[in-house]
Amino acid sequence: MPASNPKIVVLNTRAANVHSVEKALRKVGADPLVTSDPTELSDADAAVLPGVGASDAVMGALNRMGLSEPVKQFSATGKPLLCVCVGLQVLLDSSEEGELDGLGLVPGSVQQIPTGMTDSLGAPMKVPHMGWNQVTFAGNENERHPVFKEIPQGSDFYFVHSYRCVPSDENDIAAQTEYGVPVCAAVVKGNVVGTQFHPEKSGEIGLKIYENFLYLTKEQTAGAK
């Protein structure tokens, strides 16, 4: 039986929608702690790194708060780490959006979505990409990371971004969407999961991801005792 009330921290870089993530986690039964304290992170059973806006803003905040190395150390523990939007983008080595190095937990780069594209009807495709897009998960459901279990193939999730992740290893791409070009919608690298879309803004199907994340944390916490 999975343990109850694991310690889940939501990292507050002051450059993220932490309260939306906190609210979503509470809605599925978690009791998250919003914090910028590296010690709280090291003591956590799982962590969420949200982000909005620019990658340099998030990386700069992580560096200033002394969180960059602790996040890397946390990822090495095997505990669940969920990264959202720009939180995903800073997992990679570098970004065309800024000058600061990323965390380097997922080899690859972040590239701007091409401008000047048109859709099938010839209408201009706006950048940033804002809205609902259909997501296709890699492999069959039995092969998915537990965070994506029981999510119907082709589900719609909410995106807000001008840049897209391009992992060096295609096997790290857990899901894709299309916006004129293929867009990495999610990555999985061991215990590290990132989504370009915002689960907390994606209705019930998005909440299912947070529910899965909580259940996975409970299972791992119980197994560690």
Coordinates of C-alpha atoms in Angstrom, one line a residue:
M1 CA 0.0 0.0 0.0
P2 CA 1.5 3.4 -1.0
A3 CA 2.5 5.6 1.9
S4 CA 0.4 8.6 2.7
N5 CA 1.4 12.3 2.8
P6 CA 4.8 12.2 1.1
K7 CA 6.8 15.4 1.2
I8 CA 6.4 17.1 -2.2
V9 CA 8.1 20.4 -2.7
V10 CA 7.2 23.0 -5.4
L11 CA 10.3 25.0 -6.1
N12 CA 9.6 28.8 -6.1
T13 CA 11.9 30.6 -8.4
R14 CA 9.7 33.7 -8.4
A15 CA 9.5 33.1 -12.2
A16 CA 6.8 30.4 -12.2
N17 CA 3.1 29.8 -11.7
V18 CA 3.8 28.0 -8.4
H19 CA 0.3 28.7 -6.9
S20 CA -1.5 27.1 -9.9
V21 CA 0.7 24.0 -9.5
E22 CA 0.2 24.0 -5.7
K23 CA -3.5 24.2 -6.1
A24 CA -3.5 21.3 -8.6
L25 CA -1.5 19.1 -6.3
R26 CA -3.8 19.9 -3.4
K27 CA -6.8 19.1 -5.5
V28 CA -5.5 15.5 -6.1
G29 CA -4.8 15.0 -2.4
A30 CA -1.2 16.1 -2.0
D31 CA 0.1 18.4 0.7
P32 CA 2.8 20.3 -1.2
L33 CA 5.4 22.7 0.3
V34 CA 6.2 25.8 -1.8
T35 CA 9.8 26.7 -1.1
S36 CA 13.1 28.2 -2.3
D37 CA 15.1 26.4 0.4
P38 CA 17.7 23.9 -0.9
T39 CA 17.5 22.0 2.5
E40 CA 13.7 21.4 2.0
L41 CA 14.5 20.1 -1.5
S42 CA 17.1 17.6 -0.2
D43 CA 14.6 16.3 2.4
A44 CA 11.7 15.9 -0.1
D45 CA 10.3 12.7 -1.4
A46 CA 9.5 14.4 -4.8
A47 CA 9.8 17.8 -6.4
V48 CA 8.1 20.0 -9.0
L49 CA 10.0 22.7 -10.9
P50 CA 7.5 25.0 -12.7
G51 CA 8.5 27.9 -14.9
V52 CA 7.0 30.6 -17.1
G53 CA 8.5 33.4 -19.2
A54 CA 12.1 33.2 -20.2
S55 CA 14.7 30.5 -19.5
D56 CA 17.3 32.9 -18.3
A57 CA 14.9 34.2 -15.7
V58 CA 14.4 30.7 -14.3
M59 CA 18.0 29.7 -14.5
G60 CA 19.2 33.0 -13.1
A61 CA 16.8 32.5 -10.1
L62 CA 18.0 28.9 -9.6
N63 CA 21.6 30.1 -9.6
R64 CA 21.0 33.1 -7.3
M65 CA 19.0 31.0 -4.8
G66 CA 21.7 28.3 -4.7
L67 CA 19.2 25.7 -6.2
S68 CA 20.9 24.7 -9.4
E69 CA 23.3 22.1 -7.9
P70 CA 20.7 20.8 -5.4
V71 CA 18.2 20.2 -8.3
K72 CA 21.0 18.2 -10.0
Q73 CA 21.7 16.3 -6.8
F74 CA 18.0 15.6 -6.3
S75 CA 17.7 14.2 -9.8
A76 CA 20.5 11.8 -9.0
T77 CA 18.6 10.3 -6.0
G78 CA 16.0 8.6 -8.3
K79 CA 13.1 10.4 -6.6
P80 CA 10.4 11.8 -8.8
L81 CA 11.1 15.2 -10.4
L82 CA 8.4 16.8 -12.5
C83 CA 9.3 19.9 -14.5
V84 CA 6.7 22.1 -16.3
C85 CA 7.0 24.5 -19.3
V86 CA 10.2 26.5 -18.9
G87 CA 11.0 24.2 -16.0
L88 CA 11.3 21.5 -18.7
Q89 CA 13.4 23.8 -21.0
V90 CA 16.0 24.5 -18.3
L91 CA 16.7 20.7 -18.0
L92 CA 18.5 20.9 -21.4
D93 CA 22.0 22.1 -22.0
S94 CA 21.3 25.5 -23.6
S95 CA 18.5 27.7 -25.1
E96 CA 18.4 30.1 -28.0
E97 CA 16.2 32.2 -25.8
G98 CA 19.0 33.2 -23.4
E99 CA 22.7 33.1 -22.6
L100 CA 22.8 31.0 -19.4
D101 CA 23.6 27.3 -19.4
G102 CA 20.7 25.0 -18.6
L103 CA 20.9 22.2 -15.9
G104 CA 22.2 19.7 -18.5
L105 CA 20.0 16.9 -17.1
V106 CA 18.6 16.1 -20.6
P107 CA 21.2 16.5 -23.4
G108 CA 20.0 18.8 -26.1
S109 CA 19.0 22.4 -26.9
V110 CA 16.0 24.6 -26.8
Q111 CA 15.2 26.3 -30.2
Q112 CA 12.7 28.9 -31.2
I113 CA 9.5 27.8 -32.9
P114 CA 9.9 29.0 -36.6
T115 CA 8.0 32.2 -37.4
G116 CA 6.2 32.8 -40.7
M117 CA 4.5 29.4 -40.8
T118 CA 0.9 29.0 -42.1
D119 CA -1.7 26.3 -41.3
S120 CA -3.5 24.0 -43.7
L121 CA -5.9 26.8 -44.6
G122 CA -3.1 29.3 -45.2
A123 CA -3.7 31.3 -42.1
P124 CA -0.6 32.6 -40.2
M125 CA 0.5 30.6 -37.2
K126 CA 1.2 32.8 -34.3
V127 CA 4.3 32.6 -32.1
P128 CA 4.1 32.2 -29.2
H129 CA 2.0 29.2 -29.5
M130 CA -0.9 29.5 -27.1
G131 CA -3.8 27.1 -26.9
W132 CA -4.8 23.5 -26.8
N133 CA -2.9 20.9 -28.8
Q134 CA -3.3 17.2 -29.3
V135 CA -0.5 15.2 -27.7
T136 CA 0.8 11.8 -29.0
F137 CA 2.7 9.6 -26.5
A138 CA 5.6 7.4 -27.6
G139 CA 5.1 3.7 -27.5
N140 CA 2.2 1.8 -26.0
E141 CA 0.7 2.5 -22.7
N142 CA 2.5 -0.3 -21.0
E143 CA 5.8 1.3 -21.9
R144 CA 5.0 4.8 -20.6
H145 CA 6.4 6.4 -17.5
P146 CA 3.9 6.1 -14.6
V147 CA 3.1 9.8 -14.7
F148 CA 1.5 9.3 -18.1
K149 CA -0.4 6.2 -17.3
E150 CA -4.1 6.1 -18.3
I151 CA -3.8 9.3 -20.3
P152 CA -5.7 8.7 -23.6
Q153 CA -3.6 8.9 -26.7
G154 CA -4.4 12.1 -28.5
S155 CA -5.5 14.0 -25.4
D156 CA -5.5 17.8 -25.6
F157 CA -3.3 19.8 -23.3
Y158 CA -2.7 23.6 -22.9
F159 CA 0.5 25.1 -24.3
V160 CA 2.0 28.6 -23.9
H161 CA 5.5 28.8 -25.4
S162 CA 7.7 30.3 -28.1
Y163 CA 10.5 27.8 -27.9
R164 CA 10.7 24.0 -28.2
C165 CA 13.0 21.4 -26.7
V166 CA 15.2 19.3 -29.1
P167 CA 16.7 16.5 -27.1
S168 CA 19.9 15.0 -28.5
D169 CA 18.5 11.5 -28.0
E170 CA 15.1 10.9 -29.5
N171 CA 14.5 8.2 -26.9
D172 CA 14.2 11.0 -24.3
I173 CA 11.1 12.3 -26.1
A174 CA 8.0 10.9 -24.3
A175 CA 5.4 12.7 -26.3
Q176 CA 5.0 15.1 -29.2
T177 CA 2.6 17.5 -30.7
E178 CA 2.5 19.4 -34.0
Y179 CA 2.6 23.2 -34.4
G180 CA 3.8 23.7 -38.0
V181 CA 6.8 21.6 -36.9
P182 CA 7.1 18.6 -34.5
V183 CA 7.2 19.9 -31.0
C184 CA 8.5 17.9 -28.0
A185 CA 5.6 17.8 -25.6
A186 CA 7.2 15.8 -22.9
V187 CA 10.5 14.2 -22.0
V188 CA 11.5 11.3 -19.7
K189 CA 15.0 10.8 -18.5
G190 CA 14.9 8.2 -15.7
N191 CA 13.1 9.7 -12.8
V192 CA 13.1 13.1 -14.4
V193 CA 9.9 14.0 -16.3
G194 CA 9.2 17.3 -18.1
T195 CA 6.1 18.6 -19.9
Q196 CA 6.1 21.5 -22.3
F197 CA 2.3 21.9 -21.7
H198 CA 0.8 23.0 -18.4
P199 CA -1.0 20.1 -16.7
E200 CA -2.4 22.5 -14.1
K201 CA -4.2 24.5 -16.9
S202 CA -5.4 21.4 -18.8
G203 CA -8.5 20.5 -16.9
E204 CA -9.2 17.0 -15.6
I205 CA -6.7 15.3 -18.0
G206 CA -4.0 17.5 -16.6
L207 CA -5.0 16.8 -13.0
K208 CA -4.6 13.1 -13.8
I209 CA -0.9 13.7 -14.4
Y210 CA -0.5 15.3 -11.0
E211 CA -2.6 12.4 -9.5
N212 CA -0.2 9.9 -11.1
F213 CA 2.8 11.9 -9.9
L214 CA 1.4 11.8 -6.3
Y215 CA 0.7 8.0 -6.5
L216 CA 4.2 7.3 -7.9
T217 CA 5.7 9.3 -5.0
K218 CA 3.7 7.4 -2.5
E219 CA 4.7 4.1 -4.0
Q220 CA 8.4 5.0 -4.0
T221 CA 8.2 6.4 -0.5
A222 CA 6.6 3.2 0.8
G223 CA 9.2 1.1 -1.0
A224 CA 12.0 3.0 0.6
K225 CA 10.8 2.2 4.2

